[in-house]
Amino acid sequence: MKRVFCCRSLLIICAALFSAWFFGGCIQSDENSPAFVNIGEFSIKKLPENCSEIRDGAGRILVLVPRGQNPPKGYQKNRIIETPVRRVVVYSGFNVSILKALNVLDTLVGVTHKKAYWTIDEVAKGMESGRIAYIGESNAVDFEKLKAIEPDLVLTWDACAISKINELDIPGVITITGEAMDLDTRMRFAQIMALFFNREREADEYVAKVKSAVKRVRDIFSDSGRGLRRKVIWGDIYEKRVLVEPGNSWAAEMVELAGGEYLFNDIFGGS
Amino acid sequence: MDNSMKKIWKALGSIRLTIMLLLLTVCDLAGGYLSLKGSEKIFRPLNDLGLIEWVNTYGRTYPGHTVWFFMLFILLFLLSVNTFVCTTDRVFLLIKNRKYFTDSPRFFLKFSAHIMHYALILILTGYLVSYLYAVTCSTMIIALKQDVMIPGTEIKTRLQSLSIDYYQGDRLNFLNDRACKVKADLLLTSGSRETNKTIGLNSPFWFKDFSFHLDDFAPRYRSGMQRKPYISLIVKKDPGMKLYFAGTLLFLTGLIMYLCQWFLLQPKKGERV
């Protein structure tokens, strides 16, 4: 009798737990207006009154507030970003190219590369006319110059710069993540950037375009079949050291998609 | 207690329920292990968001990946209740049978296993309190000779100096020039009080109810891309920490008592306990 009771209890508990698992797996969030979106290590959480909370690449929380509106309580001044951002300083070339994709290059007021580096016409011309300032190399930024150009936001990959930027009461966002970005995160990063400029529609179009290009690459390779696979590594060579992209990075994914063999596929880590 | 309450109490303290719960916990953790592979990113923010916020964001967005975690909560709750009821029954029984013990140390040491069980519940409660009520300020980046205020407090932190030891050796060539030991000297100011503290990897410190932990630092390599020196701190006010330290201490007490019972009070050959 006791054994029957025991088996029945076990069955009931198992059934309850597995139904919870099954139904849990079936729950879908509202894709059209999700209250929370996670892109790699970044995330966006919608707040009341058209505000949003974003988690940057280093896990810092910042709040986006429509221009002219009072910010929600509980945030430091240098963690509040007024949107749309009108003046932005950008460290990374990749982030500048996202600005171009979002059609907001006119908001760019400062960069950390000299004019000769840029292949984007608008940036080179902007630097020539003085509209875009060179604020020094990323490891030697002139913070007085940065303050003088009065940006609304600084997008940086350099965590070390954040404390100085915050000291100037300028909000700063870290655009790289501890773990290397995968291809999906790299593509959808534009959707994070779009929030600063109210360009969500442009970002969605851009992501769809890049996704279709990636699909095209995949299709070309799958049509040609798996013949000879070129061995590829992707990295930066420094004195006495070579830093490579790990197997979980977008670079490794792209090599594999294009029919190559990424030699550090077994390595997991940061960029 | 009326009859039905007695029945419920007995069912909750049953050893069969313990075995079932443990088996299910093993299955759930095995599922969790498989589900966690490649989705660690979903769980990382749990450290600083707190349980409620995490459930409302990541937990609900990825139910397929997180449902094992919710189940683990239910199972651990049931296991705690089961442990409490079962242990309490045994403790009462022991007290009732006190007269059968010839000496008090033997009687006293008989509580060792029960103390360990209560300690386990205390440790689990501590973790729950920690995930529910801890206030965490993550990624506090401080550059050399810079002051940073800890949000919501009057504590100002200044990085006075940063010393990094880099590995040099023939045995592990690939680790050459890579940081292996870091020590940061901080000056903490709260009102008129100034305190110097040193922090390192696995060497946190306490200051005014807050625990300070070293999260990240630079430069990590002596060669390669040159980075400016900085540290990143996690500052935490965790009311659960005292509970699980107390639980660990209690568990240790129970363990020592159990060892005493095992070594000192072994019945001699032919002696009845």
Coordinates of C-alpha atoms in Angstrom, one line a residue:
Chain A
M1 CA 0.0 0.0 0.0
K2 CA 2.8 2.3 1.0
R3 CA 4.7 1.5 -2.2
V4 CA 1.6 2.4 -4.3
F5 CA 1.3 5.8 -2.4
C6 CA 5.0 6.4 -3.0
C7 CA 4.9 5.7 -6.7
R8 CA 1.8 7.9 -7.1
S9 CA 3.4 10.8 -5.3
L10 CA 6.5 10.5 -7.4
L11 CA 4.4 10.5 -10.6
I12 CA 2.4 13.5 -9.4
I13 CA 5.5 15.5 -8.6
C14 CA 7.2 14.5 -11.9
A15 CA 4.1 15.3 -13.9
A16 CA 3.8 18.8 -12.2
L17 CA 7.4 19.6 -12.8
F18 CA 7.5 18.4 -16.4
S19 CA 4.3 20.3 -17.3
A20 CA 5.8 23.4 -15.8
W21 CA 8.9 22.8 -18.0
F22 CA 6.8 22.1 -21.1
F23 CA 4.5 25.1 -20.7
G24 CA 7.4 27.3 -19.7
G25 CA 9.1 26.4 -23.0
C26 CA 5.9 27.2 -24.9
I27 CA 5.5 30.7 -23.5
Q28 CA 6.5 33.3 -26.1
S29 CA 7.0 37.0 -25.4
D30 CA 5.2 39.5 -27.6
E31 CA 7.6 39.9 -30.5
N32 CA 6.1 43.3 -31.7
S33 CA 6.6 45.2 -28.5
P34 CA 8.8 43.2 -26.1
A35 CA 9.3 44.9 -22.7
F36 CA 12.7 43.3 -22.5
V37 CA 15.2 42.6 -25.3
N38 CA 18.5 40.8 -24.8
I39 CA 21.3 41.1 -27.4
G40 CA 24.4 39.2 -26.4
E41 CA 25.5 40.8 -23.2
F42 CA 23.5 44.0 -23.9
S43 CA 19.9 44.4 -23.0
I44 CA 17.1 46.9 -23.3
K45 CA 14.2 47.2 -20.8
K46 CA 11.3 49.4 -21.5
L47 CA 10.3 51.7 -18.6
P48 CA 7.2 53.8 -18.2
E49 CA 6.9 57.2 -20.0
N50 CA 8.9 56.1 -23.0
C51 CA 12.1 55.7 -21.0
S52 CA 14.3 52.7 -21.5
E53 CA 17.0 51.1 -19.4
I54 CA 20.0 49.7 -21.2
R55 CA 22.8 47.4 -20.0
D56 CA 26.1 48.2 -21.8
G57 CA 28.9 45.8 -22.6
A58 CA 30.4 46.0 -19.2
G59 CA 27.1 45.4 -17.4
R60 CA 26.5 49.0 -16.5
I61 CA 23.0 50.3 -16.3
L62 CA 22.0 53.5 -18.1
V63 CA 18.7 55.1 -18.6
L64 CA 17.4 56.7 -21.9
V65 CA 15.0 59.6 -21.4
P66 CA 13.2 61.5 -24.1
R67 CA 14.7 65.0 -24.4
G68 CA 12.9 67.5 -22.1
Q69 CA 11.3 64.9 -19.9
N70 CA 12.2 64.4 -16.2
P71 CA 14.4 61.3 -15.7
P72 CA 13.2 58.6 -13.4
K73 CA 14.6 58.7 -9.9
G74 CA 17.5 56.6 -8.7
Y75 CA 20.0 57.2 -11.5
Q76 CA 23.2 59.1 -11.3
K77 CA 23.5 62.1 -13.6
N78 CA 26.2 60.5 -15.8
R79 CA 24.0 57.5 -16.3
I80 CA 21.1 59.4 -17.9
I81 CA 21.1 59.8 -21.7
E82 CA 18.8 62.3 -23.3
T83 CA 17.4 61.0 -26.6
P84 CA 17.7 61.6 -29.4
V85 CA 21.4 62.2 -28.9
R86 CA 22.5 65.3 -30.9
R87 CA 26.3 65.2 -30.2
V88 CA 28.2 62.0 -29.9
V89 CA 31.9 61.1 -29.6
V90 CA 32.8 57.6 -30.8
Y91 CA 36.0 55.7 -30.2
S92 CA 35.5 52.7 -32.6
G93 CA 35.4 52.7 -36.4
F94 CA 32.8 50.0 -36.3
N95 CA 30.5 52.2 -34.2
V96 CA 31.0 55.1 -36.7
S97 CA 30.0 52.8 -39.6
I98 CA 26.8 51.9 -37.6
L99 CA 26.1 55.7 -37.3
K100 CA 26.3 55.8 -41.1
A101 CA 24.0 52.8 -41.5
L102 CA 21.5 54.6 -39.2
N103 CA 21.9 57.8 -41.2
V104 CA 22.9 59.9 -38.1
L105 CA 26.5 60.7 -39.0
D106 CA 25.6 64.4 -38.6
T107 CA 25.6 63.8 -34.8
L108 CA 29.2 62.7 -34.8
V109 CA 31.4 65.4 -33.2
G110 CA 34.5 63.6 -32.1
V111 CA 36.7 60.6 -33.0
T112 CA 39.9 59.0 -31.8
H113 CA 41.5 58.5 -35.2
K114 CA 43.2 61.0 -37.4
K115 CA 41.6 62.0 -40.8
A116 CA 43.9 59.7 -42.8
Y117 CA 42.4 56.7 -41.1
W118 CA 38.9 57.3 -42.3
T119 CA 37.5 55.9 -45.5
I120 CA 34.0 57.2 -44.8
D121 CA 33.7 60.4 -46.8
E122 CA 31.4 62.2 -44.5
V123 CA 33.8 61.7 -41.6
A124 CA 36.9 62.9 -43.5
K125 CA 35.0 65.9 -44.8
G126 CA 33.6 66.6 -41.3
M127 CA 37.1 66.6 -39.9
E128 CA 38.3 68.8 -42.7
S129 CA 35.6 71.4 -42.0
G130 CA 36.2 71.2 -38.2
R131 CA 32.7 69.8 -37.5
I132 CA 34.3 66.6 -36.2
A133 CA 37.2 66.9 -33.8
Y134 CA 40.1 64.6 -33.3
I135 CA 40.4 64.2 -29.5
G136 CA 43.6 62.2 -29.5
E137 CA 44.4 58.5 -29.8
S138 CA 42.3 56.2 -27.6
N139 CA 45.2 55.7 -25.2
A140 CA 45.9 59.5 -24.9
V141 CA 42.6 61.2 -25.1
D142 CA 42.6 65.0 -24.5
F143 CA 39.8 65.2 -22.0
E144 CA 39.8 69.0 -22.0
K145 CA 39.1 68.9 -25.7
L146 CA 36.4 66.3 -25.1
K147 CA 34.8 68.5 -22.5
A148 CA 35.0 71.5 -24.9
I149 CA 33.1 69.9 -27.6
E150 CA 30.2 69.1 -25.2
P151 CA 29.0 65.7 -26.3
D152 CA 25.7 64.3 -25.1
L153 CA 27.2 60.8 -25.2
V154 CA 30.6 59.0 -25.5
L155 CA 30.7 55.5 -27.0
T156 CA 33.9 53.8 -26.0
W157 CA 35.5 50.4 -25.9
D158 CA 38.0 51.6 -23.3
A159 CA 36.7 50.9 -19.8
C160 CA 39.5 52.9 -18.3
A161 CA 38.2 56.1 -19.9
I162 CA 34.7 55.7 -18.3
S163 CA 35.6 57.0 -14.9
K164 CA 37.2 60.2 -16.4
I165 CA 34.3 60.6 -18.8
N166 CA 31.8 60.3 -15.9
E167 CA 33.8 62.8 -13.9
L168 CA 33.0 65.3 -16.6
D169 CA 29.3 64.4 -16.1
I170 CA 29.1 63.0 -19.6
P171 CA 27.3 59.7 -20.0
G172 CA 29.5 57.0 -21.5
V173 CA 28.6 53.6 -22.9
I174 CA 31.0 50.7 -23.2
T175 CA 30.5 49.1 -26.6
I176 CA 32.5 45.9 -26.2
T177 CA 31.7 42.9 -24.2
G178 CA 33.8 40.7 -21.9
E179 CA 32.9 37.7 -24.0
A180 CA 33.5 38.1 -27.8
M181 CA 30.4 39.1 -29.7
D182 CA 28.9 36.4 -31.9
L183 CA 27.6 37.2 -35.3
D184 CA 24.0 37.8 -34.2
T185 CA 25.1 40.2 -31.5
R186 CA 27.4 42.0 -33.9
M187 CA 24.6 42.5 -36.4
R188 CA 22.0 43.5 -33.9
F189 CA 24.3 45.9 -32.1
A190 CA 22.9 48.5 -34.5
Q191 CA 19.5 48.0 -32.6
I192 CA 21.2 49.1 -29.4
M193 CA 22.8 52.1 -31.0
A194 CA 19.5 53.1 -32.7
L195 CA 17.9 53.7 -29.3
F196 CA 20.2 56.6 -28.7
F197 CA 19.1 58.3 -31.9
N198 CA 15.4 57.1 -32.1
R199 CA 16.3 55.2 -35.3
E200 CA 14.8 51.8 -34.4
R201 CA 13.2 51.4 -37.8
E202 CA 16.4 52.1 -39.7
A203 CA 18.2 49.6 -37.4
D204 CA 15.7 46.9 -38.1
E205 CA 16.1 47.5 -41.9
Y206 CA 19.9 47.4 -41.6
V207 CA 19.8 44.2 -39.6
A208 CA 17.5 42.6 -42.1
K209 CA 19.8 43.7 -44.9
V210 CA 22.9 42.2 -43.2
K211 CA 21.1 39.0 -42.3
S212 CA 20.1 38.5 -45.9
A213 CA 23.8 39.1 -47.0
V214 CA 24.9 36.5 -44.5
K215 CA 22.3 34.1 -45.8
R216 CA 23.6 34.7 -49.3
V217 CA 27.1 33.8 -48.2
R218 CA 25.8 30.7 -46.5
D219 CA 23.8 29.7 -49.6
I220 CA 26.8 30.2 -52.0
F221 CA 28.9 28.0 -49.8
S222 CA 26.2 25.3 -49.3
D223 CA 25.7 25.3 -53.2
S224 CA 29.4 24.8 -53.9
G225 CA 29.6 22.0 -51.3
R226 CA 32.4 21.3 -48.8
G227 CA 35.5 21.0 -50.9
L228 CA 38.9 22.3 -49.9
R229 CA 38.6 24.4 -46.7
R230 CA 41.0 27.2 -46.3
K231 CA 42.6 27.4 -42.8
V232 CA 42.1 30.8 -41.4
I233 CA 43.1 32.7 -38.2
W234 CA 41.9 36.2 -37.4
G235 CA 43.8 38.4 -35.0
D236 CA 46.1 41.3 -34.2
I237 CA 49.9 41.0 -34.2
Y238 CA 51.7 43.0 -31.5
E239 CA 55.3 42.9 -30.4
K240 CA 56.0 39.5 -28.9
R241 CA 52.3 38.6 -28.9
V242 CA 49.4 37.7 -31.3
L243 CA 45.9 38.2 -30.0
V244 CA 43.4 36.1 -31.9
E245 CA 39.6 36.1 -32.0
P246 CA 38.1 33.0 -30.2
G247 CA 35.9 30.4 -31.7
N248 CA 32.7 32.1 -30.2
S249 CA 33.4 35.4 -32.1
W250 CA 31.6 36.7 -35.1
A251 CA 34.9 36.6 -37.0
A252 CA 35.1 32.8 -36.5
E253 CA 31.5 32.4 -37.5
M254 CA 32.0 34.4 -40.7
V255 CA 35.1 32.3 -41.6
E256 CA 33.1 29.1 -41.2
L257 CA 30.1 30.6 -43.1
A258 CA 32.4 31.5 -46.0
G259 CA 33.7 27.9 -46.2
G260 CA 36.9 28.4 -44.3
E261 CA 38.2 26.4 -41.3
Y262 CA 38.8 28.7 -38.3
L263 CA 41.8 27.3 -36.5
F264 CA 40.9 28.6 -33.0
N265 CA 37.4 27.2 -33.0
D266 CA 38.1 25.3 -29.8
I267 CA 38.9 28.5 -27.9
F268 CA 36.2 30.3 -26.0
G269 CA 36.7 33.8 -24.6
G270 CA 36.8 37.6 -25.3
S271 CA 37.9 39.5 -28.3
Chain B
M1 CA -2.4 19.1 16.1
D2 CA -5.6 17.5 14.6
N3 CA -5.4 14.4 12.6
S4 CA -5.1 15.9 9.1
M5 CA -2.3 18.2 10.3
K6 CA -0.5 15.2 11.7
K7 CA -0.8 13.4 8.4
I8 CA 0.5 16.4 6.4
W9 CA 3.4 16.8 9.0
K10 CA 4.2 13.1 8.6
A11 CA 4.1 13.2 4.8
L12 CA 6.4 16.3 4.7
G13 CA 8.9 14.6 7.0
S14 CA 8.9 11.3 5.2
I15 CA 12.2 9.8 4.1
R16 CA 10.6 8.6 0.9
L17 CA 9.8 12.3 0.0
T18 CA 13.5 13.0 0.7
I19 CA 14.6 10.3 -1.8
M20 CA 12.1 11.5 -4.4
L21 CA 13.2 15.1 -4.1
L22 CA 16.8 14.2 -4.3
L23 CA 16.3 12.1 -7.4
L24 CA 14.3 14.9 -9.0
T25 CA 16.9 17.4 -8.0
V26 CA 19.6 15.3 -9.7
C27 CA 17.4 15.1 -12.9
D28 CA 16.7 18.8 -12.8
L29 CA 20.4 19.7 -12.4
A30 CA 21.3 17.3 -15.2
G31 CA 18.7 19.2 -17.4
G32 CA 20.2 22.5 -16.1
Y33 CA 23.7 21.4 -17.1
L34 CA 22.6 20.7 -20.7
S35 CA 20.5 23.8 -20.8
L36 CA 23.2 26.1 -19.4
K37 CA 25.7 25.1 -22.1
G38 CA 26.1 28.2 -24.4
S39 CA 23.5 30.2 -22.5
E40 CA 25.6 31.3 -19.5
K41 CA 25.0 34.9 -20.6
I42 CA 21.4 34.6 -19.5
F43 CA 22.4 33.8 -15.9
R44 CA 25.3 36.2 -15.4
P45 CA 23.1 39.2 -14.7
L46 CA 21.5 37.3 -11.8
N47 CA 24.5 38.3 -9.7
D48 CA 23.7 42.0 -9.8
L49 CA 20.1 42.3 -10.8
G50 CA 18.6 40.3 -7.9
L51 CA 16.2 37.4 -8.3
I52 CA 12.9 39.3 -8.8
E53 CA 14.3 41.6 -11.5
W54 CA 16.1 38.8 -13.2
V55 CA 12.9 36.6 -13.2
N56 CA 11.0 39.6 -14.7
T57 CA 13.5 40.1 -17.5
Y58 CA 15.8 37.2 -18.5
G59 CA 13.9 34.5 -16.7
R60 CA 10.6 35.3 -18.5
T61 CA 12.3 36.0 -21.9
Y62 CA 14.1 32.6 -22.1
P63 CA 11.7 30.2 -20.3
G64 CA 13.1 27.2 -22.3
H65 CA 16.6 27.9 -20.7
T66 CA 15.5 29.0 -17.3
V67 CA 12.6 26.7 -16.3
W68 CA 15.1 24.2 -14.7
F69 CA 16.2 27.0 -12.4
F70 CA 12.7 27.7 -11.3
M71 CA 12.1 24.0 -10.7
L72 CA 15.3 23.9 -8.7
F73 CA 13.9 26.6 -6.4
I74 CA 10.7 24.6 -5.9
L75 CA 12.7 21.4 -5.2
L76 CA 15.1 23.1 -2.8
F77 CA 12.1 24.7 -1.0
L78 CA 10.4 21.3 -0.6
L79 CA 13.8 19.7 0.4
S80 CA 14.2 22.4 3.1
V81 CA 10.7 21.8 4.5
N82 CA 11.3 18.1 4.4
T83 CA 14.6 18.5 6.2
F84 CA 13.1 20.8 8.8
V85 CA 10.2 18.5 9.6
C86 CA 12.2 15.4 9.7
T87 CA 15.0 16.9 11.8
T88 CA 12.5 18.5 14.2
D89 CA 10.8 15.1 14.7
R90 CA 14.1 13.5 15.5
V91 CA 15.1 16.3 17.9
F92 CA 11.8 15.9 19.8
L93 CA 12.3 12.2 19.9
L94 CA 15.8 12.6 21.2
I95 CA 14.7 15.0 24.0
K96 CA 11.9 12.6 24.9
N97 CA 14.3 9.8 25.3
R98 CA 16.9 11.7 27.3
K99 CA 16.5 9.5 30.3
Y100 CA 18.0 6.5 28.4
F101 CA 21.3 8.3 28.1
T102 CA 23.8 7.6 30.9
D103 CA 25.9 10.7 30.4
S104 CA 25.2 14.1 29.1
P105 CA 28.1 14.4 26.6
R106 CA 26.8 11.4 24.8
F107 CA 23.3 12.9 24.7
F108 CA 24.6 16.3 23.7
L109 CA 26.7 14.9 20.8
K110 CA 23.7 13.0 19.5
F111 CA 22.4 16.4 18.2
S112 CA 25.4 16.8 15.8
A113 CA 23.6 15.5 12.7
H114 CA 20.5 17.5 13.4
I115 CA 22.6 20.7 13.9
M116 CA 24.1 20.1 10.4
H117 CA 20.7 19.7 8.9
Y118 CA 19.4 23.0 10.5
A119 CA 22.7 24.6 9.3
L120 CA 21.9 23.5 5.7
I121 CA 18.5 25.2 5.9
L122 CA 20.1 28.3 7.3
I123 CA 22.7 28.4 4.5
L124 CA 19.9 27.9 1.8
T125 CA 17.9 30.7 3.5
G126 CA 20.9 32.9 3.4
Y127 CA 21.3 32.4 -0.3
L128 CA 17.7 33.2 -0.9
V129 CA 17.9 36.4 1.2
S130 CA 21.0 37.3 -0.8
Y131 CA 19.4 36.9 -4.2
L132 CA 16.3 38.7 -3.0
Y133 CA 17.6 41.6 -1.0
A134 CA 21.3 42.2 -1.9
V135 CA 22.1 45.6 -3.3
T136 CA 24.9 45.3 -5.9
C137 CA 26.8 48.0 -7.7
S138 CA 28.6 46.2 -10.5
T139 CA 31.4 47.5 -12.7
M140 CA 32.7 50.4 -10.7
I141 CA 35.5 51.4 -12.9
I142 CA 38.3 53.4 -11.2
A143 CA 41.4 54.7 -13.0
L144 CA 44.6 55.5 -11.2
K145 CA 44.4 58.5 -8.8
Q146 CA 40.7 59.0 -9.5
D147 CA 37.8 59.4 -7.1
V148 CA 34.5 57.5 -7.7
M149 CA 31.4 57.8 -5.5
I150 CA 29.5 54.6 -4.8
P151 CA 25.9 55.2 -5.9
G152 CA 23.4 55.7 -3.1
T153 CA 26.1 56.1 -0.4
E154 CA 28.5 58.7 0.9
I155 CA 31.5 56.5 0.2
K156 CA 34.2 57.9 -2.1
T157 CA 36.8 55.5 -3.4
R158 CA 40.2 56.5 -4.8
L159 CA 42.6 54.2 -6.5
Q160 CA 46.0 55.1 -4.9
S161 CA 48.2 52.6 -6.5
L162 CA 48.0 49.4 -8.6
S163 CA 50.7 46.7 -8.6
I164 CA 50.5 43.8 -11.0
D165 CA 52.9 40.8 -11.0
Y166 CA 53.4 39.2 -14.4
Y167 CA 54.2 35.5 -14.7
Q168 CA 57.8 34.8 -15.8
G169 CA 58.9 31.2 -16.0
D170 CA 59.9 28.3 -18.2
R171 CA 57.4 25.8 -17.0
L172 CA 54.3 27.5 -18.4
N173 CA 55.7 29.4 -21.3
F174 CA 52.4 30.5 -22.7
L175 CA 51.6 32.4 -19.5
N176 CA 54.7 34.5 -19.7
D177 CA 54.0 38.3 -19.3
R178 CA 50.4 37.5 -18.2
A179 CA 49.1 39.0 -14.9
C180 CA 49.1 36.5 -12.1
K181 CA 48.8 38.6 -9.0
V182 CA 47.2 42.0 -8.5
K183 CA 47.1 44.3 -5.6
A184 CA 45.3 47.7 -5.5
D185 CA 45.5 50.2 -2.7
L186 CA 42.3 52.2 -2.2
L187 CA 41.5 55.2 -0.1
L188 CA 37.9 55.1 1.2
T189 CA 36.4 58.3 2.5
S190 CA 33.0 58.5 4.3
G191 CA 32.3 61.9 5.8
S192 CA 35.4 62.7 7.8
R193 CA 36.6 59.1 8.1
E194 CA 39.4 58.0 5.8
T195 CA 40.5 54.4 5.6
N196 CA 43.2 52.7 3.5
K197 CA 42.3 49.2 2.2
T198 CA 44.0 46.8 -0.1
I199 CA 42.1 44.6 -2.6
G200 CA 43.2 41.7 -4.8
L201 CA 41.8 38.7 -6.6
N202 CA 40.0 36.6 -4.0
S203 CA 40.9 39.2 -1.4
P204 CA 37.8 41.3 -0.8
F205 CA 37.3 43.6 2.1
W206 CA 34.5 45.1 4.2
F207 CA 33.8 48.8 4.7
K208 CA 30.6 50.1 6.4
D209 CA 28.4 47.1 5.7
F210 CA 29.6 46.9 2.1
S211 CA 31.8 44.2 0.7
F212 CA 34.3 45.2 -2.0
H213 CA 35.4 42.7 -4.6
L214 CA 37.9 43.0 -7.5
D215 CA 36.1 42.2 -10.8
D216 CA 38.6 43.2 -13.4
F217 CA 41.7 45.2 -14.0
A218 CA 44.2 46.3 -16.7
P219 CA 46.8 45.9 -18.1
R220 CA 46.5 42.2 -18.0
Y221 CA 49.6 41.7 -20.2
R222 CA 53.0 43.2 -20.0
S223 CA 53.4 43.1 -23.8
G224 CA 50.8 43.5 -26.6
M225 CA 48.2 46.3 -26.7
Q226 CA 49.0 48.8 -24.1
R227 CA 46.2 49.7 -21.7
K228 CA 46.0 52.4 -19.0
P229 CA 45.8 51.0 -15.5
Y230 CA 42.4 50.7 -13.9
I231 CA 40.4 48.4 -11.7
S232 CA 36.7 47.4 -11.8
L233 CA 35.0 46.8 -8.5
I234 CA 31.8 45.0 -7.4
V235 CA 30.4 46.7 -4.3
K236 CA 27.8 44.7 -2.5
K237 CA 25.5 45.1 0.5
D238 CA 24.3 41.6 1.2
P239 CA 22.1 40.9 4.2
G240 CA 22.1 37.2 3.4
M241 CA 25.9 36.9 3.8
K242 CA 25.6 36.9 7.7
L243 CA 23.0 34.2 7.5
Y244 CA 25.1 31.8 5.4
F245 CA 28.2 32.5 7.4
A246 CA 26.2 31.7 10.5
G247 CA 25.0 28.5 8.7
T248 CA 28.5 27.5 7.8
L249 CA 29.7 28.0 11.4
L250 CA 26.7 26.0 12.7
F251 CA 27.5 23.3 10.1
L252 CA 31.1 23.2 11.3
T253 CA 30.0 22.9 14.9
G254 CA 27.8 20.0 14.0
L255 CA 30.6 18.4 12.0
I256 CA 33.1 18.7 14.9
M257 CA 30.4 17.3 17.3
Y258 CA 29.9 14.4 14.9
L259 CA 33.6 13.7 14.7
C260 CA 33.8 13.8 18.5
Q261 CA 31.0 11.4 18.7
W262 CA 32.6 9.1 16.2
F263 CA 36.1 9.1 17.7
L264 CA 35.6 9.6 21.4
L265 CA 32.4 7.9 22.1
Q266 CA 32.8 4.7 20.2
P267 CA 31.2 1.9 22.3
K268 CA 33.8 -0.5 23.7
K269 CA 33.6 -4.1 22.7
G270 CA 30.7 -5.8 24.5
E271 CA 29.3 -2.4 25.8
R272 CA 25.7 -1.5 25.1
V273 CA 25.0 2.1 24.0

